[in-house]
Short mmCIF file of C-alpha atoms in Angstrom, two decimals:
data_model
loop_
_atom_site.label_atom_id
_atom_site.label_comp_id
_atom_site.label_asym_id
_atom_site.label_seq_id
_atom_site.Cartn_x
_atom_site.Cartn_y
_atom_site.Cartn_z
CA MET A 170 -0.15 -6.40 -8.03
CA THR A 171 3.59 -6.34 -8.55
CA ILE A 172 5.57 -8.65 -6.29
CA TYR A 173 9.22 -8.17 -5.38
CA TYR A 174 10.91 -11.17 -3.78
CA ASP A 175 14.26 -12.46 -2.60
CA PRO A 176 15.11 -15.69 -4.49
CA LEU A 177 17.36 -17.05 -1.73
CA VAL A 178 15.13 -19.22 0.46
CA PHE A 179 17.53 -20.87 2.91
CA PHE A 180 19.96 -17.96 3.34
CA PRO A 181 17.90 -14.91 2.41
CA ARG A 182 19.42 -11.47 2.17
CA VAL A 183 16.33 -9.85 3.66
CA PHE A 184 16.08 -9.03 7.33
CA TRP A 185 14.46 -11.78 9.39
CA SER A 186 11.89 -9.36 10.84
CA LYS A 187 10.56 -8.59 7.35
CA THR A 188 9.63 -12.22 6.65
CA ILE A 189 6.56 -14.21 7.62
CA TYR A 190 8.50 -16.63 9.82
CA PRO A 191 8.53 -14.59 13.06
CA ARG A 192 4.74 -14.47 12.99
CA VAL A 193 4.63 -18.21 12.42
CA LEU A 194 6.92 -18.83 15.39
CA LEU A 195 4.75 -16.62 17.60
CA SER A 196 1.64 -18.60 16.70
CA PHE A 197 0.19 -20.79 19.44
CA GLU A 198 -1.11 -23.33 16.92
CA PHE A 199 2.38 -23.86 15.51
CA TRP A 200 3.89 -24.93 18.82
CA LEU A 201 0.83 -26.94 19.76
CA CYS A 202 1.10 -28.99 16.55
CA ILE A 203 4.87 -29.39 17.00
CA LEU A 204 4.39 -30.66 20.55
CA ALA A 205 1.59 -32.99 19.42
CA HIS A 206 3.76 -34.50 16.71
CA ALA A 207 6.79 -34.83 18.98
CA GLY A 208 4.68 -36.29 21.79
CA LEU A 209 3.05 -38.91 19.58
CA THR A 210 6.41 -39.84 18.10
CA ALA A 211 7.96 -40.27 21.56
CA LEU A 212 5.03 -42.31 22.87
CA LEU A 213 5.19 -44.60 19.84
CA ARG A 214 8.93 -45.17 20.21
CA LEU A 215 8.64 -45.86 23.94
CA GLY A 216 5.81 -48.31 23.39
CA TYR A 217 3.14 -46.45 25.32
CA ILE A 218 1.00 -46.44 22.19
CA ARG A 219 0.76 -49.67 20.22
CA LEU A 220 -0.42 -49.75 16.66
CA PRO A 221 -2.35 -52.65 15.15
CA ASN A 222 -0.20 -54.73 12.79
CA SER A 223 -3.06 -56.50 11.04
CA ASP A 224 -3.84 -55.76 7.40
CA VAL A 225 -0.58 -53.88 6.85
CA ALA A 226 1.36 -54.67 3.67
CA GLU A 227 5.07 -55.27 3.74
CA GLY A 228 7.11 -52.06 3.70
CA GLU A 229 4.25 -49.97 5.08
CA TYR A 230 3.53 -48.70 8.55
CA PRO A 231 0.36 -48.89 10.63
CA GLN A 232 -1.39 -45.56 11.00
CA LEU A 233 -2.88 -43.74 13.96
CA VAL A 234 -5.27 -41.97 11.58
CA SER A 235 -6.35 -43.53 8.31
CA LEU A 236 -5.42 -41.77 5.10
CA GLU A 237 -9.07 -42.04 4.01
CA LEU A 238 -9.89 -39.56 6.77
CA ALA A 239 -6.82 -37.33 6.45
CA ALA A 240 -6.97 -36.84 2.66
CA PRO A 241 -10.51 -35.31 2.47
CA LEU A 242 -9.75 -33.14 5.51
CA LEU A 243 -6.57 -31.87 3.87
CA GLY A 244 -8.44 -31.16 0.65
CA LEU A 245 -11.11 -29.20 2.51
CA TYR A 246 -8.42 -27.22 4.31
CA LEU A 247 -6.63 -26.34 1.05
CA LEU A 248 -9.91 -25.25 -0.53
CA THR A 249 -10.88 -22.98 2.35
CA SER A 250 -7.34 -21.56 2.58
CA ALA A 251 -7.37 -20.64 -1.11
CA GLN A 252 -10.82 -19.05 -0.74
CA ILE A 253 -10.03 -16.92 2.29
CA PHE A 254 -6.67 -15.82 0.86
CA HIS A 255 -8.37 -14.85 -2.40
CA ASP A 256 -11.07 -12.88 -0.53
CA CYS A 257 -8.48 -11.02 1.55
CA LYS A 258 -6.31 -10.28 -1.47
CA ARG A 259 -9.24 -8.97 -3.52
CA TRP A 260 -10.46 -6.80 -0.64
CA HIS A 261 -6.93 -5.53 -0.06
CA GLU A 262 -6.37 -4.57 -3.69
CA ALA A 263 -9.71 -2.74 -3.91
CA LEU A 264 -8.97 -0.75 -0.75
CA MET A 265 -5.44 0.13 -1.84
CA SER A 266 -6.62 1.20 -5.29
CA ALA A 267 -9.28 3.48 -3.80
CA CYS A 268 -6.80 5.04 -1.37
CA ALA A 269 -4.34 5.73 -4.18
CA ARG A 270 -7.05 7.32 -6.35
CA VAL A 271 -7.87 9.87 -3.63
CA GLY A 272 -4.39 11.36 -3.96
CA GLU A 273 -4.34 10.98 -7.73
CA GLU A 274 -7.62 12.83 -8.23
CA THR A 275 -6.49 15.58 -5.86
CA ARG A 276 -3.31 16.06 -7.89
CA ARG A 277 -5.45 16.15 -11.04
CA PHE A 278 -7.50 18.93 -9.45
CA ALA A 279 -4.35 20.93 -8.73
CA GLN A 280 -3.13 20.33 -12.27
CA GLU A 281 -6.40 21.50 -13.82
CA LEU A 282 -6.50 24.45 -11.42
CA GLN A 283 -3.09 25.65 -12.58
CA ALA A 284 -3.84 24.94 -16.22
CA GLN A 285 -6.99 27.06 -15.99
CA PHE A 286 -5.89 29.98 -13.82
CA GLY A 287 -2.09 29.66 -13.59
CA LEU A 288 -1.40 32.58 -15.95
CA ILE A 289 -3.72 34.95 -14.11
CA GLU A 290 -1.73 36.56 -11.33
CA GLU A 291 -4.73 38.38 -9.87
CA VAL A 292 -6.29 35.11 -8.60
CA VAL A 293 -3.16 33.59 -7.08
CA ALA A 294 -4.58 33.79 -3.54
CA VAL A 295 -7.81 31.95 -4.34
CA ARG A 296 -5.84 29.39 -6.37
CA PHE A 297 -3.81 28.57 -3.29
CA ALA A 298 -6.96 28.52 -1.15
CA ALA A 299 -8.60 25.96 -3.47
CA GLY A 300 -5.48 23.84 -3.54
CA LYS A 301 -5.13 23.89 0.24
CA TYR A 302 -8.75 22.87 0.78
CA SER A 303 -8.42 19.95 -1.62
CA LEU A 304 -5.21 18.86 0.07
CA ALA A 305 -6.76 19.20 3.52
CA ALA A 306 -9.47 16.80 2.34
CA VAL A 307 -6.78 14.18 1.66
CA TYR A 308 -5.49 14.54 5.21
CA VAL A 309 -9.01 14.32 6.64
CA PHE A 310 -9.68 11.20 4.61
CA PHE A 311 -6.62 9.33 5.82
CA PHE A 312 -7.04 10.55 9.40
CA SER A 313 -10.61 9.24 9.48
CA LEU A 314 -9.72 6.01 7.69
CA THR A 315 -7.04 5.11 10.22
CA GLY A 316 -8.77 6.35 13.37
CA GLY A 317 -12.46 6.58 12.61
CA THR A 318 -12.40 10.39 12.87
CA VAL A 319 -9.99 13.30 12.91
CA THR A 320 -8.38 13.54 16.33
CA ALA A 321 -7.06 16.67 18.05
CA ARG A 322 -3.59 15.76 16.86
CA GLY A 323 -4.89 15.58 13.30
CA TRP A 324 -6.41 19.05 13.51
CA SER A 325 -3.16 20.35 14.95
CA GLU A 326 -1.31 18.85 11.99
CA LEU A 327 -3.66 20.56 9.53
CA ARG A 328 -3.12 23.86 11.34
CA ALA A 329 0.66 23.44 11.46
CA LYS A 330 0.74 22.46 7.79
CA GLY A 331 -1.04 25.70 6.91
CA LEU A 332 -3.92 23.97 5.14
CA LEU A 333 -6.57 25.37 7.51
CA ASP A 334 -6.49 28.43 9.76
CA ASP A 335 -7.63 28.56 13.38
CA ARG A 336 -11.13 29.73 12.54
CA GLU A 337 -11.69 26.95 10.01
CA VAL A 338 -10.28 24.30 12.33
CA HIS A 339 -12.46 25.50 15.20
CA PHE A 340 -15.58 25.38 13.06
CA MET A 341 -14.92 21.91 11.64
CA GLU A 342 -13.81 20.44 14.95
CA SER A 343 -16.46 21.82 17.30
CA GLN A 344 -19.41 23.03 15.23
CA TYR A 345 -19.63 20.88 12.11
CA SER A 346 -20.51 17.22 12.55
CA GLY A 347 -21.19 16.21 8.96
CA ASP A 348 -19.02 14.95 6.10
CA ARG A 349 -15.90 17.08 6.50
CA LEU A 350 -14.31 15.85 3.28
CA ALA A 351 -17.38 16.96 1.32
CA LEU A 352 -17.33 20.34 3.07
CA LEU A 353 -13.67 20.90 2.15
CA HIS A 354 -14.44 20.05 -1.47
CA VAL A 355 -17.31 22.56 -1.39
CA TRP A 356 -14.95 25.24 -0.08
CA ALA A 357 -12.44 24.36 -2.80
CA MET A 358 -15.08 24.82 -5.52
CA TRP A 359 -16.17 28.10 -3.91
CA ALA A 360 -12.60 29.33 -4.25
CA VAL A 361 -12.53 28.18 -7.87
CA GLN A 362 -15.76 30.08 -8.55
CA GLU A 363 -14.22 33.20 -7.04
CA ALA A 364 -11.28 32.81 -9.40
CA ALA A 365 -13.59 32.33 -12.37
CA ALA A 366 -15.59 35.42 -11.42
CA ALA A 367 -12.53 37.68 -11.49
CA PRO A 368 -12.72 40.22 -14.37
CA THR A 369 -9.28 39.29 -15.68
CA ALA A 370 -10.21 35.61 -15.81
CA ARG A 371 -13.46 36.29 -17.63
CA SER A 372 -11.82 38.54 -20.17
CA ARG A 373 -8.84 36.25 -20.77
CA LEU A 374 -10.55 32.86 -20.94
CA GLY A 375 -14.09 33.49 -22.13
CA PRO A 376 -17.31 31.79 -20.99
CA GLU A 377 -16.80 28.55 -22.92
CA ALA A 378 -13.28 27.94 -21.59
CA LEU A 379 -14.37 28.84 -18.06
CA ALA A 380 -17.30 26.41 -18.22
CA ALA A 381 -15.10 23.59 -19.55
CA GLY A 382 -12.48 24.25 -16.88
CA MET A 383 -15.06 24.29 -14.11
CA THR A 384 -16.36 20.94 -15.35
CA ARG A 385 -12.90 19.37 -15.28
CA LEU A 386 -12.21 20.73 -11.81
CA SER A 387 -15.54 19.48 -10.53
CA ASP A 388 -14.91 16.04 -12.07
CA ALA A 389 -11.53 15.81 -10.34
CA LEU A 390 -13.01 16.53 -6.91
CA ARG A 391 -15.90 14.19 -7.62
CA GLY A 392 -13.40 11.47 -8.48
CA ALA A 393 -11.58 12.03 -5.17
CA SER A 394 -14.89 11.90 -3.28
CA ASP A 395 -15.96 8.69 -5.04
CA ALA A 396 -12.62 7.04 -4.30
CA ALA A 397 -12.83 8.11 -0.64
CA ARG A 398 -16.33 6.68 -0.32
CA GLU A 399 -15.24 3.44 -1.94
CA ALA A 400 -12.27 3.09 0.42
CA ALA A 401 -14.43 3.90 3.44
CA GLY A 402 -17.02 1.39 2.26
CA ARG A 403 -14.37 -1.31 1.96
CA ALA A 404 -13.05 -0.50 5.42
CA ALA A 405 -16.57 -0.56 6.85
CA VAL A 406 -17.25 -4.06 5.45
CA PRO A 407 -14.02 -6.07 5.89
CA VAL A 408 -13.58 -9.80 5.42
CA PRO A 409 -15.95 -11.33 8.05
CA TYR A 410 -14.27 -12.51 11.22
CA HIS A 411 -16.26 -15.76 11.36
CA GLN A 412 -14.47 -16.87 8.18
CA PHE A 413 -11.11 -16.46 9.93
CA GLN A 414 -12.43 -18.25 13.01
CA LEU A 415 -13.73 -21.19 11.01
CA HIS A 416 -10.50 -21.36 9.02
CA ASP A 417 -8.42 -21.30 12.22
CA SER A 418 -10.39 -24.24 13.63
CA LEU A 419 -10.05 -26.19 10.40
CA THR A 420 -6.32 -25.39 10.24
CA LEU A 421 -5.73 -26.63 13.78
CA VAL A 422 -7.69 -29.86 13.28
CA THR A 423 -6.01 -30.58 9.93
CA MET A 424 -2.51 -30.01 11.28
CA LEU A 425 -3.17 -32.20 14.33
CA VAL A 426 -4.42 -34.99 12.07
CA LEU A 427 -1.37 -34.66 9.85
CA ALA A 428 0.81 -34.78 12.99
CA ALA A 429 -0.76 -38.13 13.81
CA VAL A 430 -0.28 -39.33 10.21
CA ALA A 431 3.44 -38.48 10.21
CA ALA A 432 4.16 -39.80 13.73
CA PRO A 433 4.43 -43.59 12.96
CA ARG A 434 7.10 -43.07 10.29
CA ALA A 435 9.01 -40.66 12.52
CA ALA A 436 8.89 -43.24 15.33
CA ALA A 437 10.49 -45.73 12.92
CA SER A 438 13.42 -43.30 12.44
CA GLU A 439 12.15 -42.01 9.10
CA TYR A 440 12.49 -38.35 9.93
CA VAL A 441 11.69 -37.28 6.40
CA SER A 442 8.03 -37.42 7.39
CA SER A 443 8.71 -35.00 10.25
CA ALA A 444 10.51 -32.62 7.90
CA LEU A 445 7.63 -32.74 5.41
CA TYR A 446 5.15 -32.17 8.20
CA LEU A 447 7.11 -29.16 9.43
CA ALA A 448 7.16 -27.68 5.92
CA VAL A 449 3.39 -28.16 5.56
CA LEU A 450 2.82 -26.67 9.01
CA VAL A 451 4.93 -23.57 8.32
CA GLY A 452 3.30 -23.09 4.92
CA GLY A 453 -0.23 -23.47 6.25
CA ILE A 454 0.15 -21.12 9.18
CA GLY A 455 2.24 -18.71 7.08
CA LEU A 456 -0.55 -18.40 4.50
CA ARG A 457 -3.02 -17.74 7.29
CA GLU A 458 -0.80 -14.97 8.70
CA ALA A 459 -0.34 -13.48 5.23
CA ALA A 460 -4.11 -13.42 4.71
CA ALA A 461 -4.57 -11.76 8.10
CA SER A 462 -2.01 -9.06 7.22
CA LEU A 463 -3.84 -8.36 3.94
CA SER A 464 -7.08 -7.80 5.84
CA ASP A 465 -5.57 -4.98 7.97
CA PRO A 466 -3.28 -2.97 5.66
CA PHE A 467 -2.99 0.17 7.81
CA ARG A 468 -1.86 -1.48 11.03
CA LYS A 469 1.86 -1.50 11.61
CA GLY A 470 3.31 -4.86 12.54
CA GLN A 471 6.17 -7.20 11.88
CA LEU A 472 5.37 -7.24 8.17
CA GLY A 473 5.06 -3.46 8.01
CA GLN A 474 2.15 -1.48 6.60
CA GLY A 475 0.46 -2.69 3.47
CA PHE A 476 -0.04 0.90 2.32
CA PRO A 477 2.63 3.62 2.66
CA LEU A 478 0.32 5.97 4.52
CA ALA A 479 2.64 8.76 5.68
CA ALA A 480 4.73 8.67 2.48
CA THR A 481 1.61 8.95 0.31
CA VAL A 482 0.17 11.91 2.22
CA ASN A 483 3.49 13.75 2.40
CA THR A 484 4.33 13.17 -1.26
CA THR A 485 0.85 14.22 -2.36
CA ALA A 486 1.20 17.42 -0.32
CA ASP A 487 4.60 18.11 -1.87
CA THR A 488 3.28 17.48 -5.37
CA VAL A 489 0.30 19.80 -4.96
CA ALA A 490 2.49 22.51 -3.42
CA GLN A 491 5.01 22.20 -6.25
CA LEU A 492 2.20 22.53 -8.81
CA LEU A 493 0.77 25.61 -7.09
CA ILE A 494 4.17 27.25 -6.87
CA GLY A 495 6.03 25.96 -9.91
CA ALA A 496 3.20 26.14 -12.45
CA ALA A 497 3.03 29.92 -12.27
CA PRO A 498 4.73 32.64 -14.31
CA ALA A 499 6.44 33.94 -11.18
CA ALA A 500 8.44 30.71 -10.96
CA PHE A 501 8.99 30.11 -14.67
CA ASN A 502 7.23 31.51 -17.69
CA PRO A 503 7.63 29.45 -20.90
CA CYS A 504 5.41 31.81 -22.91
CA PRO A 505 8.15 33.99 -24.50
CA SER A 506 9.60 31.07 -26.46
CA TRP A 507 6.24 30.06 -27.95
CA TRP A 508 6.35 32.80 -30.58
CA ASP A 509 9.92 32.08 -31.63
CA THR A 510 9.64 29.90 -34.73
CA GLY A 511 13.26 28.84 -34.45
CA THR A 512 12.54 27.26 -31.08
CA ALA A 513 8.90 26.22 -31.37
CA LEU A 514 9.11 24.35 -34.69
CA LEU A 515 10.82 20.96 -34.98
CA SER A 516 13.76 20.68 -37.33
CA GLN A 517 14.17 17.85 -39.81
CA ASN A 518 16.93 16.27 -37.71
CA GLN A 519 14.77 16.39 -34.61
CA ILE A 520 11.89 14.72 -36.40
CA GLU A 521 14.06 11.94 -37.83
CA ARG A 522 15.98 11.32 -34.60
CA ARG A 523 15.38 7.90 -33.00
CA THR A 524 15.79 7.54 -29.26
CA PRO A 525 18.30 4.77 -28.50
CA LEU A 526 17.56 1.97 -26.07
CA ALA A 527 20.42 3.11 -23.83
CA ALA A 528 18.42 6.23 -22.96
CA PHE A 529 15.98 4.07 -20.99
CA GLY A 530 16.70 2.23 -17.78
CA THR A 531 17.71 -1.43 -18.02
CA ASP A 532 17.21 -2.36 -14.36
CA GLY A 533 13.63 -3.55 -14.72
CA ALA A 534 10.52 -2.53 -12.80
CA ASN A 535 11.80 -3.49 -9.35
CA PRO A 536 12.56 -0.24 -7.46
CA TRP A 537 15.26 -1.98 -5.43
CA HIS A 538 17.41 -2.25 -8.58
CA TRP A 539 17.10 1.43 -9.42
CA ASP A 540 19.84 3.92 -8.77
CA ALA A 541 19.44 6.15 -5.74
CA VAL A 542 17.45 9.26 -6.61
CA LYS A 543 19.49 12.44 -6.32
CA ALA A 544 18.12 15.82 -5.34
CA PRO A 545 18.03 18.42 -8.17
CA VAL A 546 19.72 20.93 -5.86
CA ALA A 547 22.50 19.93 -3.48
CA GLY A 548 21.20 19.88 0.08
CA ASP A 549 17.54 19.41 -0.86
CA GLN A 550 15.59 16.26 -0.19
CA ALA A 551 15.53 13.81 -3.07
CA PRO A 552 12.09 13.31 -4.65
CA PRO A 553 10.53 9.85 -4.41
CA PRO A 554 10.64 7.58 -7.46
CA LEU A 555 7.73 7.33 -9.90
CA LEU A 556 6.66 10.87 -9.00
CA ASP A 557 7.14 11.99 -12.61
CA SER A 558 4.45 9.46 -13.55
CA GLY A 559 2.00 10.75 -10.95
CA CYS A 560 2.57 7.96 -8.40
CA CYS A 561 2.95 8.99 -4.76
CA HIS A 562 2.43 5.65 -3.02
CA LEU A 563 5.57 3.55 -3.44
CA ASP A 564 5.29 0.77 -0.85
CA VAL A 565 8.75 0.65 0.68
CA ASP A 566 7.78 -2.17 3.03
CA ALA A 567 7.00 -4.41 0.05
CA LEU A 568 10.60 -4.14 -1.12
CA PRO A 569 13.23 -6.49 0.31
CA LYS A 570 15.21 -4.92 3.12
CA MET A 571 18.68 -6.08 2.17
CA ASN A 572 21.54 -6.49 4.59
CA VAL A 573 24.00 -5.59 1.83
CA MET A 574 23.06 -2.73 -0.46
CA LYS A 575 25.95 -3.25 -2.86
CA ARG A 576 25.44 -5.61 -5.76
CA GLY A 577 28.05 -5.74 -8.47
CA GLY A 578 29.47 -2.39 -7.40
CA LYS A 579 26.13 -0.66 -7.86
CA SER A 580 24.28 1.07 -5.08
CA GLY A 581 20.77 -0.17 -4.60
CA PHE A 582 17.81 2.17 -4.46
CA GLN A 583 16.87 3.68 -1.11
CA VAL A 584 13.76 5.75 -0.55
CA ALA A 585 14.48 9.18 0.91
CA ARG A 586 13.35 9.29 4.52
CA ARG A 587 11.93 12.45 5.98
CA PRO A 588 13.68 13.75 9.10
CA ARG A 589 11.67 13.71 12.28
CA PRO A 590 10.20 17.09 13.25
CA GLY A 591 12.03 16.94 16.57
CA GLY A 592 15.38 16.69 14.81
CA LEU A 593 14.94 19.81 12.73
#
């Protein structure tokens, strides 16, 4: 998992709301431990609590809690924190990978569909029907993953998007109670079979090419179905709550014990112990909040979504639509230049040419450093980055939200935002 960070710790450029600290400050355990440490320190300084002075070496301070008790407790806390954070991170990565593969396999289906039947104009209607059914399955998957089922608003979105007509929506919403994603994939393959049964397709491609194409198309939909089942299975079996509950109890006890350990030195005006205790407290509760955010990646909060849900669905829909429209002779037909030897064959200079390093980007793999993407046609919406590589799930919330988008006279990358439907 790639991590993008802001190296300035004390005066960060990122917005405060996009850090972990607001969640730490809203935690009840944080203020309880702060009050416990401050209360013990005040009681020790005022003399309401007296510490035994026996068996204390010179230059040391008597302790409210012995280090022999605090050290094993701190070690147990660190071990359980590392374990629960690792479990949440592994579960999070598996769920995110499965969600991304649903869109990727759907785009592969559209690609194979156009590669197989794109040159046959007589089957353009069934090609679009197959593509729309496969894309509707992506919407159904994400609707069900974020709400348990497809709501009335979700069906309205599918109808408004043109992926399903009124008759299909009525059947799936009120009469069909099974696996709707599987049904949409079945309809998509039915449309593909209709395209393969067309006389022009059979005469142009031949039985062997049709069989191989049908296999690739079926594999693409099967890959999307497998990824959807894996994601749903991960969502159905999250990180158990009792692990979080046990870790919360251990965190609270450990931090209260450390508050008592640091109090005697703070009472003796050695406030370095208080500063160290505050750093440990913020780090401990911050890791707990980070683990909790990993275990619920689709819920919007102060840290944002862990998966760019709307951007992924919209970009996948755009990509499939562009393939269905653009990969057709009506949009552009590259066939005439294939038989021109002067264009098709590589010249000696072209073969010996070496691409210079300057032709590649030098800003690294952090999208924040990239130049702003420009639309190919003035007035159109700019495409998202990494789309040329087949990626439709750039996590904008994982990037630092900078207060100043100018660095060295260069404009930082900004993801194109879709206008709200009400503003159109």
